[in-house]
Every structure is written in structure tokens, then in C-alpha cells.
Short mmCIF file of C-alpha atoms in Angstrom, two decimals:
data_model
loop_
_atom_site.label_atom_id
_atom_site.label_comp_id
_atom_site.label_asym_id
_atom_site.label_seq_id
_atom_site.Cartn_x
_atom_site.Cartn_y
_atom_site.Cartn_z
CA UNK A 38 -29.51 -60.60 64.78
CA UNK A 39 -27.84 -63.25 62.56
CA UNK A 40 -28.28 -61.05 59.69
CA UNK A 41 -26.56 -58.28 61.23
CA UNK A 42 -23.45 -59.91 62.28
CA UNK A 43 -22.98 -61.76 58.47
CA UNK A 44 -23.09 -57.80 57.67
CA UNK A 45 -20.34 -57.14 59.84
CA UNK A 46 -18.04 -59.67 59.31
CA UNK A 47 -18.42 -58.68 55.79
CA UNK A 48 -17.29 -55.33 56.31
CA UNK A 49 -14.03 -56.34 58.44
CA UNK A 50 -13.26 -58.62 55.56
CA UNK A 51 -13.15 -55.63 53.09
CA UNK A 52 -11.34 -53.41 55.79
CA UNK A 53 -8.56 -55.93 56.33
CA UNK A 54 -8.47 -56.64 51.86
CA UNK A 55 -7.64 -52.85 51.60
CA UNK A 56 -5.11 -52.46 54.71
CA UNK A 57 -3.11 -55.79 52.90
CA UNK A 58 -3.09 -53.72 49.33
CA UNK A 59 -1.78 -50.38 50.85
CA UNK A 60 1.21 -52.62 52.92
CA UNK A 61 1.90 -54.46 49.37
CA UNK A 62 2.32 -51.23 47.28
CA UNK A 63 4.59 -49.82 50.32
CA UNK A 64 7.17 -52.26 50.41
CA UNK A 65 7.15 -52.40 46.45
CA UNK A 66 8.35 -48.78 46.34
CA UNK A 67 10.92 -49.11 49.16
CA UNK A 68 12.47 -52.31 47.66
CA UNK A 69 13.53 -50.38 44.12
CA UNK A 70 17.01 -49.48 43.86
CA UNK A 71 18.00 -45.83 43.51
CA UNK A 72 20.96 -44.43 41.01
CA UNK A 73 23.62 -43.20 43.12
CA UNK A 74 23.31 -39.35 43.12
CA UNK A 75 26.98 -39.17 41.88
CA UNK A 76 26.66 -41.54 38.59
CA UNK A 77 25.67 -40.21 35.72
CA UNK A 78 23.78 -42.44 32.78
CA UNK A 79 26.08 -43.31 29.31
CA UNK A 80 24.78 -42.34 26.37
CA UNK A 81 24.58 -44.75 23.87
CA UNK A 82 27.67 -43.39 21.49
CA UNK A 83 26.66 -43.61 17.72
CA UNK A 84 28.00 -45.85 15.14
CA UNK A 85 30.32 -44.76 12.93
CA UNK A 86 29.38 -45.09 9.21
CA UNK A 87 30.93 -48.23 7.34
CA UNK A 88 29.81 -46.90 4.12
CA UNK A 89 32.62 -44.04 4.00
CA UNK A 90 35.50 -46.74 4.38
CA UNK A 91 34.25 -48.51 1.78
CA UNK A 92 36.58 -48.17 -1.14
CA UNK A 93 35.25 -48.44 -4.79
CA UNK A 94 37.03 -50.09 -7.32
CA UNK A 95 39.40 -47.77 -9.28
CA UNK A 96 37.87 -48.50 -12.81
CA UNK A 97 34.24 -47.44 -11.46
CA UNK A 98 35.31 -43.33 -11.41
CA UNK A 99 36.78 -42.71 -14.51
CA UNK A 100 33.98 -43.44 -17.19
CA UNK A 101 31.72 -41.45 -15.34
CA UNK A 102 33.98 -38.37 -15.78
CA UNK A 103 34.44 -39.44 -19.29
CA UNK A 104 30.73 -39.83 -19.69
CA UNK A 105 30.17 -36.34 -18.27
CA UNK A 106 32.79 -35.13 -20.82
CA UNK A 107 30.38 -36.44 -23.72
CA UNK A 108 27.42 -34.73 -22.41
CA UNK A 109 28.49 -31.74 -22.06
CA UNK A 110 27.97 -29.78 -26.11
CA UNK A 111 30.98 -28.75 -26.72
CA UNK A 112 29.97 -24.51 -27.86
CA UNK A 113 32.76 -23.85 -29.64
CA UNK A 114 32.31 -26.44 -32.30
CA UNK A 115 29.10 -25.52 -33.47
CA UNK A 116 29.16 -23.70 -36.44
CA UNK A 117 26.30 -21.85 -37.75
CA UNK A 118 24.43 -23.01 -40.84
CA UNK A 119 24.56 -20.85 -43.86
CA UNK A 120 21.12 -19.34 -45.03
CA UNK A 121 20.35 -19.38 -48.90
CA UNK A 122 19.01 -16.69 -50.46
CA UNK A 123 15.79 -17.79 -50.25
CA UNK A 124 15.77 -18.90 -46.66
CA UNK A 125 16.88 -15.23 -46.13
CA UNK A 126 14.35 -13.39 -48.28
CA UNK A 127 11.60 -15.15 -46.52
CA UNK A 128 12.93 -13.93 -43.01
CA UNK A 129 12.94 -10.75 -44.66
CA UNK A 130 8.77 -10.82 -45.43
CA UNK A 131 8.65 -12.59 -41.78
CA UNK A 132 10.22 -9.38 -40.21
CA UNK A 133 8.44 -6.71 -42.51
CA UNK A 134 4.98 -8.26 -41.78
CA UNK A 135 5.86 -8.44 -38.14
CA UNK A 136 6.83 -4.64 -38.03
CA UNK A 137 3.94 -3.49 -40.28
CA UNK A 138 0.95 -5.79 -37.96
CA UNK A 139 2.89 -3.31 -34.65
CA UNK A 140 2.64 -0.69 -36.80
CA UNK A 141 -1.20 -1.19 -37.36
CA UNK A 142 -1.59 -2.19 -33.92
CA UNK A 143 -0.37 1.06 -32.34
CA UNK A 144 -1.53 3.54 -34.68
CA UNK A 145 -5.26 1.96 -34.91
CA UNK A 146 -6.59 3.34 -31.89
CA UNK A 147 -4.98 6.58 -32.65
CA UNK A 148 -6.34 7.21 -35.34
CA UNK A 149 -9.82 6.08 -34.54
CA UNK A 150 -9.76 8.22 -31.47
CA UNK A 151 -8.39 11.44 -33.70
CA UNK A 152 -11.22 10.36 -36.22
CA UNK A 153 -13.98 10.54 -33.43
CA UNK A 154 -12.51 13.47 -32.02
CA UNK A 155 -12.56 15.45 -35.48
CA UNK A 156 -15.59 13.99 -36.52
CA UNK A 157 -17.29 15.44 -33.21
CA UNK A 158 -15.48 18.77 -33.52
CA UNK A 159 -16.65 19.20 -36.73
CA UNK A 160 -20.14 18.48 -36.61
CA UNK A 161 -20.95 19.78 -33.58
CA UNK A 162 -21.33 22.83 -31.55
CA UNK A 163 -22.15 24.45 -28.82
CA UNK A 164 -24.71 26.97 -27.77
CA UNK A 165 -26.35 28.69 -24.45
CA UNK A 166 -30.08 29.09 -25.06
CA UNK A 167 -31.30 32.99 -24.35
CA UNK A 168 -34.63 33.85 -23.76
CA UNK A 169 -37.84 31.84 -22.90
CA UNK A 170 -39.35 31.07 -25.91
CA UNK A 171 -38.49 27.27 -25.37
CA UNK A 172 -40.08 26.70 -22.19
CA UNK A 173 -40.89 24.23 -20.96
CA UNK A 174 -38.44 22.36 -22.86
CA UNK A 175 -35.76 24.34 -22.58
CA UNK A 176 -35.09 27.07 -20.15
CA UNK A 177 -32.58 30.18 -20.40
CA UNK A 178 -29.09 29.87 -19.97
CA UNK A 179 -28.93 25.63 -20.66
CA UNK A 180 -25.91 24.81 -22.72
CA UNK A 181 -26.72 22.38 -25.34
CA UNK A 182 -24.92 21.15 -28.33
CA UNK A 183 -25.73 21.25 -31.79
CA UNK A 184 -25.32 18.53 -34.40
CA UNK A 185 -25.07 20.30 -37.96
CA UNK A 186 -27.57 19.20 -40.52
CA UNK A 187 -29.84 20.91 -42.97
CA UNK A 188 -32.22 18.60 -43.27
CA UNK A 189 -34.19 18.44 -40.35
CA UNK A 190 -37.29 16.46 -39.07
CA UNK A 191 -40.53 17.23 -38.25
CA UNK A 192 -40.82 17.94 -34.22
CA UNK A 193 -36.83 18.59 -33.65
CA UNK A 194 -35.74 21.74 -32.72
CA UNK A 195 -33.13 23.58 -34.60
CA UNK A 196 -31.22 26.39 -34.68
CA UNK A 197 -30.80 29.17 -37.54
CA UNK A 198 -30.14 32.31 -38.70
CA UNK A 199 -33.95 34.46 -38.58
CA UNK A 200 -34.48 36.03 -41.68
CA UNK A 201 -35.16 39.49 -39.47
CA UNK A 202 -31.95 41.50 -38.22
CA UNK A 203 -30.69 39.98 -35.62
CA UNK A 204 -26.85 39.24 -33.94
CA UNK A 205 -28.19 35.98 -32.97
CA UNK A 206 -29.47 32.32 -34.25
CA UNK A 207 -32.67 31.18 -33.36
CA UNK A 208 -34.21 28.49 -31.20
CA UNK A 209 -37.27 26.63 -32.64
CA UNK A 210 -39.32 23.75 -33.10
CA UNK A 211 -40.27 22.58 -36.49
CA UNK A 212 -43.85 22.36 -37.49
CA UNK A 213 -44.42 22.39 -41.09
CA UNK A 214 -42.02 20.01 -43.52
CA UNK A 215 -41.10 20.55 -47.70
CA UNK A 216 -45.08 19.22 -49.17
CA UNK A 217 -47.29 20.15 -46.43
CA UNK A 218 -50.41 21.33 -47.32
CA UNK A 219 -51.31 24.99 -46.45
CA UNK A 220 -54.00 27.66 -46.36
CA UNK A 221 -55.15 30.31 -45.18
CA UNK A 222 -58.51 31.43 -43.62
CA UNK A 223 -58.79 35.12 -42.15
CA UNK A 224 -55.68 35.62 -40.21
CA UNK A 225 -55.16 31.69 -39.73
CA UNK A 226 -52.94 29.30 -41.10
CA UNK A 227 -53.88 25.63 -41.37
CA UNK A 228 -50.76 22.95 -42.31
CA UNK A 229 -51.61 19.59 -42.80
CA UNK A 230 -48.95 16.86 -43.81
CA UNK A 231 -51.54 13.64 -43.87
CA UNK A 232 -54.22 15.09 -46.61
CA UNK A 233 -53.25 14.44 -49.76
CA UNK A 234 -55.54 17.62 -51.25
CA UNK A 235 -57.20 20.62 -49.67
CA UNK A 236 -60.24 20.51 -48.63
CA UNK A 237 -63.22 21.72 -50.10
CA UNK A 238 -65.08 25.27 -49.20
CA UNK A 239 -67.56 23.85 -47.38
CA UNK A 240 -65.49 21.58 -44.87
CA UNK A 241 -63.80 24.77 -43.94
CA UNK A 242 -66.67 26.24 -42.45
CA UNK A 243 -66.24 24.36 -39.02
CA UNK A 244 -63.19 23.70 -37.15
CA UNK A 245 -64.68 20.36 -36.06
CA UNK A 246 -64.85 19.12 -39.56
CA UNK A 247 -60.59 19.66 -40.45
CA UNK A 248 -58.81 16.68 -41.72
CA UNK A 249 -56.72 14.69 -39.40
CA UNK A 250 -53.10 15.80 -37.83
CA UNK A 251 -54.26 19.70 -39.12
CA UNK A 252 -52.87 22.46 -37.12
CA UNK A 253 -54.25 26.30 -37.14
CA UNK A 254 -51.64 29.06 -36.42
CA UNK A 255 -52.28 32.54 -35.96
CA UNK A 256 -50.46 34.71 -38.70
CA UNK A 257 -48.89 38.56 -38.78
CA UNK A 258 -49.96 39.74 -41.69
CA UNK A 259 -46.41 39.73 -42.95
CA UNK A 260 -46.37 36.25 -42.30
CA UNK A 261 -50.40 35.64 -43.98
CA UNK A 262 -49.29 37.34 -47.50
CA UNK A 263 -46.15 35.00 -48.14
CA UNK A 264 -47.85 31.57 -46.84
CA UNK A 265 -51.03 32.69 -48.42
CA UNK A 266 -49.18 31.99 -51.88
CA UNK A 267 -48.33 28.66 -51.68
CA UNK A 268 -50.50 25.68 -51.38
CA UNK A 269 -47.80 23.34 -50.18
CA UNK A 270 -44.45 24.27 -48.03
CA UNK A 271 -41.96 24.65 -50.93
CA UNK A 272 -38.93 22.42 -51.07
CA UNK A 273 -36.15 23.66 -48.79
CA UNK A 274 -38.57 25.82 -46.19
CA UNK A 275 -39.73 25.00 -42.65
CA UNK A 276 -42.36 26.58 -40.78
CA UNK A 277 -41.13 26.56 -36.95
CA UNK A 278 -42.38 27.16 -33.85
CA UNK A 279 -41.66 27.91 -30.44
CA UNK A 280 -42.50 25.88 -27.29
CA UNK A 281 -43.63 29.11 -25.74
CA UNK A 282 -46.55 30.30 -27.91
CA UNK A 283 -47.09 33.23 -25.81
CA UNK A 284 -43.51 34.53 -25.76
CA UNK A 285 -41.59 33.23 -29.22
CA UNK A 286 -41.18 35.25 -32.36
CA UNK A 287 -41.01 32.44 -35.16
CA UNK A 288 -42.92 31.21 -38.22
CA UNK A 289 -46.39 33.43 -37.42
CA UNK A 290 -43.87 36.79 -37.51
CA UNK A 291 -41.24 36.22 -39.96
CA UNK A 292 -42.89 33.28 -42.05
CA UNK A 293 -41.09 30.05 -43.21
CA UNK A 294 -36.99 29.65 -42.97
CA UNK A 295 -34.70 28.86 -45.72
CA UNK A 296 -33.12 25.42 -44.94
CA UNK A 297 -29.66 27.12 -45.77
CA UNK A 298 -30.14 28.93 -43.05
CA UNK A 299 -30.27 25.99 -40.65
CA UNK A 300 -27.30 25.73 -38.50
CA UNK A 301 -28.68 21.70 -36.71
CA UNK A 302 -30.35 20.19 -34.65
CA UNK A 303 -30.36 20.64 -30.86
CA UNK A 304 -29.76 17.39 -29.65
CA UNK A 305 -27.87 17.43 -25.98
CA UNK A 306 -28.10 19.08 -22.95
CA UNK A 307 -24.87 19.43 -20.68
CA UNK A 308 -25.48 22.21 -18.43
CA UNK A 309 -26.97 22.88 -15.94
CA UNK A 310 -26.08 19.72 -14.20
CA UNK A 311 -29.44 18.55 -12.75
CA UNK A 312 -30.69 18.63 -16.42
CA UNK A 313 -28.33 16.89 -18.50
CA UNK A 314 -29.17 14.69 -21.07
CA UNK A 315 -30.85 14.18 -24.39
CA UNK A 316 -33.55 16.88 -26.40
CA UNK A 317 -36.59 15.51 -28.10
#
């Protein structure tokens, strides 16, 4: 029982601690003075700059005017300096190289551009394939352009005059080079351009037994009694082929072409547009 009354005596201690603050704050707030409503608060009126009364002594003005006065370059008495001769002569050069460097600098590209242009005009052309003798390589109507040579390689195509009536150039592949061995067996034509000597009789007799790099072509026998005269591919004549063995009329029909006859060598594609690009 004690317990419990030390536990409320505690508590009406704290009650009566709070009730005294609350009272306290109360009569803090009703003993401040209030502003009358009608009164209005002064500003506090600034001070007025001393420094702008302040008078400066009379000699203090005039040398800085003076001063100013010296500063300032007087334009009208400069006088330009006379050049000598030589001083002028070498502005002369100055102004000549000057003009000649913008000269060269404007006309360079120019005439580099007008060099490639002619240059590219001139030895190249144009052509639109007809026919399939080039498949698959080439196919019929493909534009391609034509850089003029007469001195081919071996395995580029070219294009020529035939040396059979005809309102067009042709379209081949070359075969045999100036020095390749040749000769004939029956209606075949063997070319070789690695042996350095035909063979002999008996290493003829089996197709299994040719020298290295030899190809056999089928001849006309137009084409059998001029190649049958020569050993080696005279200087200046190309035996050519096309892709197409089964549909070209070249070097087995008409026999070798004259390199004066060659108009280049095919070495573009630009049309059609899915197949543009280089020829090998």
C-alpha cells in the first residue's frame, strides 16, 4: 500500500509542475506591449555620402588632363617613312610570290582533277557484253568498261576486232601468250608456256604423260593448218578463249588474234547493279 501512494503523490507532483508552466507562459504573452494600430515604424533614413562634398585641391585636376593630352598619338604628325629602292623591290618579290603560291593553290586541284578526268576518258571505254559466250563470268547485257592496252596478260579477258566479218568486237579470255609452245596432234592443239622444248614422240602417246600447265584444245581445221605451222605463239598473237566452251566462237574457229587488233582489257563491271565490281 505504501508503494502505491509514493506512486501517487508522484504523479500530482508532475500534474501541478505542468499546470505552473502553462500559467507562466500565459501571463508572459499578455504582459508584452502591442504597437498602437495607428503608428507606423520609421525607417532608418540613409546617410548621405560625405565623399561627394569633399572638394579636391585645384592643382590635383589639371595634370591629369595634361597627362591624357600626352597619351593620346597625335595622327596627324606622323609622317610616313620613305622606302628605298631596295626596300621596295623586295616588297615587289614579297607580293609576286604571294600571288603566284594562290595561283598554284587554286589551279592545282583543277588541273589534277581535268588530268584524271582526261586520263580516264581516254583510256577507257565502255561496252555492253552480247551473247553468252562469257558465262559464267559474264552474262549478256552487263556493261563493263574497258581499259585500252595491247599488251595483255595471260587469263584477262579482252576485247578485239575478230579477224572474221563481223560489225562487232569480241569478248574473250586469253589462253596462249607470245613463246608458248604449240602442237598439234589429230585435230588437237596442245599450248604449253612452262616446257622449255616439245616433247618427244613417245610422251605424246598418252595424255597422262603431258608436261605440266599443258592445255589440249579442239581445232577447226581452219584453225589446225595455221597453228600447225608454228612451234611457238609468234610475237604479237594470242590464242583466246571463251568462258563458254560450248557456245563461243574464238581461237579453235578463227585461230590466233593480232595484238593490233586488241582494243583492252575488260576490267569493271557497272551494270547491272547487283553485280558491280571488278573482272578477273
Amino acid at each position: 500500500m505504501d508503494e502505491i501512494k509514493e506512486y501517487f503523490e508522484r504523479l500530482k507532483r508532475k500534474i501541478k509542475r505542468k499546470f505552473a508552466k502553462k500559467q507562466k507562459v500565459k501571463n508572459n504573452t499578455k504582459n508584452r506591449k502591442r504597437p498602437p494600430t495607428g503608428t507606423k515604424k520609421k525607417r532608418p533614413q540613409p546617410r548621405e555620402h560625405v565623399e561627394g562634398i569633399r572638394e579636391e585641391p585645384r592643382g590635383s585636376a589639371r595634370p591629369k588632363v595634361e597627362l591624357d593630352r600626352k597619351a593620346v598619338p597625335n595622327k596627324k604628325k606622323r609622317k610616313k617613312k620613305k622606302l628605298t629602292k631596295e626596300e621596295f623591290e623586295k616588297r615587289k618579290k614579297k607580293k609576286r610570290k604571294e600571288n603566284i603560291i594562290e595561283i598554284i593553290k587554286f589551279m592545282l586541284p583543277v588541273v589534277l582533277f581535268a588530268v584524271l578526268v582526261f586520263f580516264f576518258i581516254l583510256n577507257t571505254s565502255p561496252h555492253m557484253v552480247d551473247g553468252d559466250s562469257m558465262k559464267p563470268t559474264m552474262l549478256n547485257g552487263d556493261r563493263v568498261i574497258v581499259r585500252r592496252t595491247k599488251e595483255p596478260k595471260r587469263y584477262e579477258i579482252i576485247t578485239f576486232k575478230p579477224p572474221v566479218k563481223s560489225e562487232f568486237q569480241y569478248v574473250k579470255r586469253v589462253i596462249g601468250m607470245p613463246g608458248d609452245l604449240v602442237w598439234t596432234e589429230g585435230n588437237d592443239l596442245f599450248i604449253n608456256h612452262q616446257a622449255e622444248s616439245l616433247p618427244k614422240a613417245s610422251e605424246l602417246s598418252a595424255a597422262n604423260e603431258l608436261p605440266d600447265g599443258t592445255i589440249k584444245v579442239n581445232l577447226s581445221q581452219d584453225s589446225l593448218d595455221q597453228m600447225a605451222q608454228f612451234k611457238k605463239i609468234p610475237k604479237g598473237y594470242y590464242f583466246v578463249l571463251g568462258d563458254n566452251r560450248n557456245n563461243s566462237s574464238d581461237s579453235r574457229t578463227f585461230g590466233l588474234v593480232d595484238g593490233q587488233a586488241i582494243e583492252g582489257v575488260v576490267s569493271f563491271r557497272f551494270a547491272p547493279f547487283n553485280s558491280i565490281g571488278w573482272i578477273k
